[in-house]
mmCIF file of C-alpha atoms in Angstrom:
data_model
loop_
_atom_site.group_PDB
_atom_site.id
_atom_site.type_symbol
_atom_site.label_atom_id
_atom_site.label_comp_id
_atom_site.label_asym_id
_atom_site.label_seq_id
_atom_site.Cartn_x
_atom_site.Cartn_y
_atom_site.Cartn_z
ATOM 1 C CA ALA X 119 -14.908 7.290 11.026
ATOM 2 C CA ASP X 120 -14.589 7.025 14.770
ATOM 3 C CA THR X 121 -18.029 5.368 15.106
ATOM 4 C CA SER X 122 -17.198 4.238 18.724
ATOM 5 C CA GLY X 123 -16.892 7.697 19.956
ATOM 6 C CA ASP X 124 -13.506 7.013 21.787
ATOM 7 C CA GLY X 125 -11.577 9.609 20.209
ATOM 8 C CA VAL X 126 -9.421 7.131 18.210
ATOM 9 C CA VAL X 127 -10.188 5.163 14.897
ATOM 10 C CA ASN X 128 -9.362 1.500 15.322
ATOM 11 C CA GLN X 129 -8.669 -0.793 12.063
ATOM 12 C CA GLU X 130 -12.132 -1.953 11.828
ATOM 13 C CA GLU X 131 -13.520 1.382 11.956
ATOM 14 C CA PHE X 132 -10.911 2.652 9.384
ATOM 15 C CA GLU X 133 -11.621 -0.170 7.032
ATOM 16 C CA LEU X 134 -15.370 0.464 7.206
ATOM 17 C CA TYR X 135 -14.925 4.022 6.525
ATOM 18 C CA MET X 136 -12.592 3.568 3.595
ATOM 19 C CA ARG X 137 -14.882 0.944 2.170
ATOM 20 C CA GLU X 138 -17.683 3.131 2.192
ATOM 21 C CA HIS X 139 -15.790 6.203 0.915
ATOM 22 C CA THR X 140 -13.125 5.209 -1.403
ATOM 23 C CA ASN X 141 -12.557 2.611 -4.187
ATOM 24 C CA HIS X 142 -9.532 1.204 -2.749
ATOM 25 C CA ASP X 143 -9.111 -2.571 -2.283
ATOM 26 C CA ASP X 144 -8.316 -4.343 1.068
ATOM 27 C CA ASN X 145 -4.576 -4.203 0.540
ATOM 28 C CA LYS X 146 -4.436 -0.457 -0.237
ATOM 29 C CA ILE X 147 -6.633 0.208 2.868
ATOM 30 C CA LEU X 148 -4.331 -1.918 4.954
ATOM 31 C CA GLU X 149 -1.457 -0.030 3.656
ATOM 32 C CA CYS X 150 -3.183 3.313 4.512
ATOM 33 C CA PHE X 151 -3.935 2.001 8.108
ATOM 34 C CA LEU X 152 -0.414 1.136 8.685
ATOM 35 C CA MET X 153 0.978 4.386 7.198
ATOM 36 C CA ILE X 154 -1.108 6.329 9.519
ATOM 37 C CA ASP X 155 -0.910 4.262 12.882
ATOM 38 C CA GLU X 156 2.734 5.519 13.878
ATOM 39 C CA ASP X 157 2.970 3.665 16.954
ATOM 40 C CA GLY X 158 1.534 0.352 15.705
ATOM 41 C CA ASN X 159 -1.070 0.072 18.555
ATOM 42 C CA GLY X 160 -3.900 -0.548 16.296
ATOM 43 C CA ASN X 161 -5.682 2.744 16.705
ATOM 44 C CA ILE X 162 -5.232 6.060 14.934
ATOM 45 C CA THR X 163 -5.094 9.418 16.534
ATOM 46 C CA ARG X 164 -5.541 12.946 15.220
ATOM 47 C CA ASP X 165 -1.628 13.423 15.704
ATOM 48 C CA GLU X 166 -1.156 10.212 13.787
ATOM 49 C CA VAL X 167 -2.984 11.652 10.926
ATOM 50 C CA ARG X 168 -1.120 14.893 11.016
ATOM 51 C CA LEU X 169 2.280 13.059 11.101
ATOM 52 C CA ALA X 170 1.030 10.681 8.173
ATOM 53 C CA TYR X 171 -0.176 13.722 6.222
ATOM 54 C CA LEU X 172 3.238 15.548 6.522
ATOM 55 C CA ALA X 173 5.160 12.354 5.568
ATOM 56 C CA LYS X 174 3.207 11.738 2.731
ATOM 57 C CA ARG X 175 3.911 15.208 1.447
ATOM 58 C CA LYS X 176 7.639 14.490 2.042
ATOM 59 C CA GLY X 177 7.220 11.477 0.047
ATOM 60 C CA ASN X 178 7.958 9.119 2.828
ATOM 61 C CA LYS X 179 7.126 5.786 0.880
ATOM 62 C CA VAL X 180 10.273 3.706 1.781
ATOM 63 C CA ILE X 181 9.061 3.663 5.484
ATOM 64 C CA VAL X 182 5.466 2.742 4.414
ATOM 65 C CA SER X 183 6.485 -0.078 2.419
ATOM 66 C CA GLU X 184 8.824 -1.580 5.323
ATOM 67 C CA LYS X 185 6.134 -1.027 7.882
ATOM 68 C CA VAL X 186 3.698 -2.773 5.500
ATOM 69 C CA LYS X 187 6.136 -5.714 4.767
ATOM 70 C CA ASN X 188 6.639 -6.119 8.614
ATOM 71 C CA PHE X 189 2.957 -6.197 9.430
ATOM 72 C CA GLU X 190 2.376 -8.723 6.546
ATOM 73 C CA ASP X 191 5.024 -11.060 8.156
ATOM 74 C CA GLU X 192 3.500 -10.737 11.651
ATOM 75 C CA MET X 193 0.056 -11.462 10.146
ATOM 76 C CA ARG X 194 1.190 -14.339 8.367
ATOM 77 C CA GLU X 195 2.972 -15.804 11.576
ATOM 78 C CA VAL X 196 -0.260 -14.944 13.702
ATOM 79 C CA SER X 197 -2.487 -16.312 11.313
ATOM 80 C CA ARG X 198 -0.543 -19.576 10.876
ATOM 81 C CA ASP X 199 -0.311 -20.052 14.778
ATOM 82 C CA ALA X 200 -3.980 -19.069 15.194
ATOM 83 C CA ASP X 201 -4.974 -21.379 12.569
ATOM 84 C CA ALA X 202 -3.098 -24.378 13.736
ATOM 85 C CA LEU X 203 -4.828 -24.034 17.106
ATOM 86 C CA PHE X 204 -8.177 -23.330 15.771
ATOM 87 C CA ASP X 205 -7.992 -26.462 13.660
ATOM 88 C CA LYS X 206 -6.966 -28.413 16.503
ATOM 89 C CA VAL X 207 -10.184 -27.243 18.642
ATOM 90 C CA ASP X 208 -12.865 -27.138 15.910
ATOM 91 C CA PHE X 209 -13.817 -30.828 16.317
ATOM 92 C CA ASP X 210 -16.991 -30.727 14.173
ATOM 93 C CA GLY X 211 -15.217 -28.811 11.450
ATOM 94 C CA SER X 212 -18.156 -26.189 11.373
ATOM 95 C CA GLY X 213 -15.566 -23.188 11.067
ATOM 96 C CA SER X 214 -16.675 -21.901 14.585
ATOM 97 C CA LEU X 215 -15.719 -23.126 18.022
ATOM 98 C CA SER X 216 -18.744 -23.587 20.283
ATOM 99 C CA ARG X 217 -18.404 -23.165 24.049
ATOM 100 C CA ASN X 218 -18.713 -26.975 24.428
ATOM 101 C CA GLU X 219 -15.881 -27.715 22.030
ATOM 102 C CA PHE X 220 -13.670 -25.096 23.586
ATOM 103 C CA GLU X 221 -14.279 -26.171 26.994
ATOM 104 C CA LEU X 222 -13.561 -30.004 25.954
ATOM 105 C CA TYR X 223 -10.511 -29.035 24.424
ATOM 106 C CA MET X 224 -9.329 -26.985 27.355
ATOM 107 C CA LYS X 225 -10.076 -29.683 29.866
ATOM 108 C CA ARG X 226 -8.233 -32.409 27.777
ATOM 109 C CA ASN X 227 -5.055 -30.294 27.080
ATOM 110 C CA THR X 228 -4.605 -27.749 29.979
ATOM 111 C CA SER X 229 -4.779 -27.606 33.745
ATOM 112 C CA HIS X 230 -6.810 -24.558 33.776
ATOM 113 C CA SER X 231 -9.898 -24.177 35.967
ATOM 114 C CA ASP X 232 -13.409 -23.921 34.837
ATOM 115 C CA PRO X 233 -13.711 -20.358 35.543
ATOM 116 C CA ALA X 234 -10.494 -19.512 33.782
ATOM 117 C CA ILE X 235 -11.608 -21.503 30.779
ATOM 118 C CA HIS X 236 -15.165 -19.615 30.823
ATOM 119 C CA GLU X 237 -13.054 -16.327 31.284
ATOM 120 C CA LEU X 238 -10.901 -17.412 28.061
ATOM 121 C CA PHE X 239 -13.710 -18.227 26.164
ATOM 122 C CA ASP X 240 -15.628 -14.842 26.784
ATOM 123 C CA THR X 241 -12.402 -12.799 25.995
ATOM 124 C CA MET X 242 -12.130 -14.772 22.582
ATOM 125 C CA ASP X 243 -15.887 -14.416 21.620
ATOM 126 C CA VAL X 244 -15.440 -10.764 20.563
ATOM 127 C CA ASP X 245 -18.961 -10.401 19.327
ATOM 128 C CA ASN X 246 -20.310 -12.307 22.076
ATOM 129 C CA ASP X 247 -22.384 -14.620 19.959
ATOM 130 C CA GLY X 248 -21.585 -17.697 21.689
ATOM 131 C CA PHE X 249 -19.198 -19.020 19.219
ATOM 132 C CA ILE X 250 -15.289 -17.984 18.405
ATOM 133 C CA THR X 251 -14.609 -17.719 14.872
ATOM 134 C CA ARG X 252 -11.118 -18.343 13.112
ATOM 135 C CA GLU X 253 -11.054 -14.414 12.760
ATOM 136 C CA GLU X 254 -11.449 -13.848 16.371
ATOM 137 C CA VAL X 255 -8.814 -16.284 17.474
ATOM 138 C CA ARG X 256 -6.489 -14.113 15.039
ATOM 139 C CA LYS X 257 -7.430 -10.972 16.351
ATOM 140 C CA VAL X 258 -6.830 -12.198 19.980
ATOM 141 C CA TYR X 259 -3.204 -13.587 18.998
ATOM 142 C CA LEU X 260 -2.527 -10.231 17.052
ATOM 143 C CA GLU X 261 -3.431 -8.072 20.249
ATOM 144 C CA LYS X 262 -1.617 -10.512 22.643
ATOM 145 C CA ARG X 263 1.343 -10.407 20.333
ATOM 146 C CA ARG X 264 1.391 -6.621 20.224
ATOM 147 C CA GLU X 265 1.217 -6.675 23.987
ATOM 148 C CA GLY X 266 4.134 -8.759 24.037
ATOM 149 C CA GLY X 267 2.562 -11.884 24.708
ATOM 150 C CA GLY X 268 2.030 -11.653 28.310
ATOM 151 C CA GLY X 269 -0.293 -10.291 30.801
ATOM 152 C CA GLY X 270 -2.640 -7.313 30.103
ATOM 153 C CA GLY X 271 -5.683 -6.650 31.442
ATOM 154 C CA GLY X 272 -5.653 -9.722 33.604
ATOM 155 C CA LYS X 273 -7.709 -11.732 30.818
ATOM 156 C CA ARG X 274 -6.017 -14.777 29.591
ATOM 157 C CA THR X 275 -5.976 -15.831 26.130
ATOM 158 C CA LEU X 276 -4.870 -18.712 24.124
ATOM 159 C CA MET X 277 -1.335 -17.277 23.946
ATOM 160 C CA ASP X 278 -1.216 -17.993 27.722
ATOM 161 C CA ILE X 279 -1.866 -21.803 27.249
#
């Protein structure tokens, strides 16, 4: 499942593995991931797998249900905020933000320098295809939220605006 070879399994790797090796729907896969990702950092370690296995054997389903509910609430809030911003910036309604759309919006609505705007675009363009999708905005929002909304690696995100 660790396709990147970094010693942990992120949510994307987990979902890909589970879709290929189980018949679980997306909700069940998410519930499994959240159950295993004990520290909520978006990565699963070997220790977390062991702990989840032991918890499951002890019937620790109440904790899992609360964790899933909290995550779902957080995702709804993140999606709402990210979508609202995305809709403001997607001038042509194409469903993705070009570098030009993004820069135009940022120059009109912020006092960020051109280099800061370029860095922000590059940070949000997760797959480096030259466009920012709604899902990429959501991922960046979620990552920033999990970091506490500030700082983190020196790169700017829309949460910094």
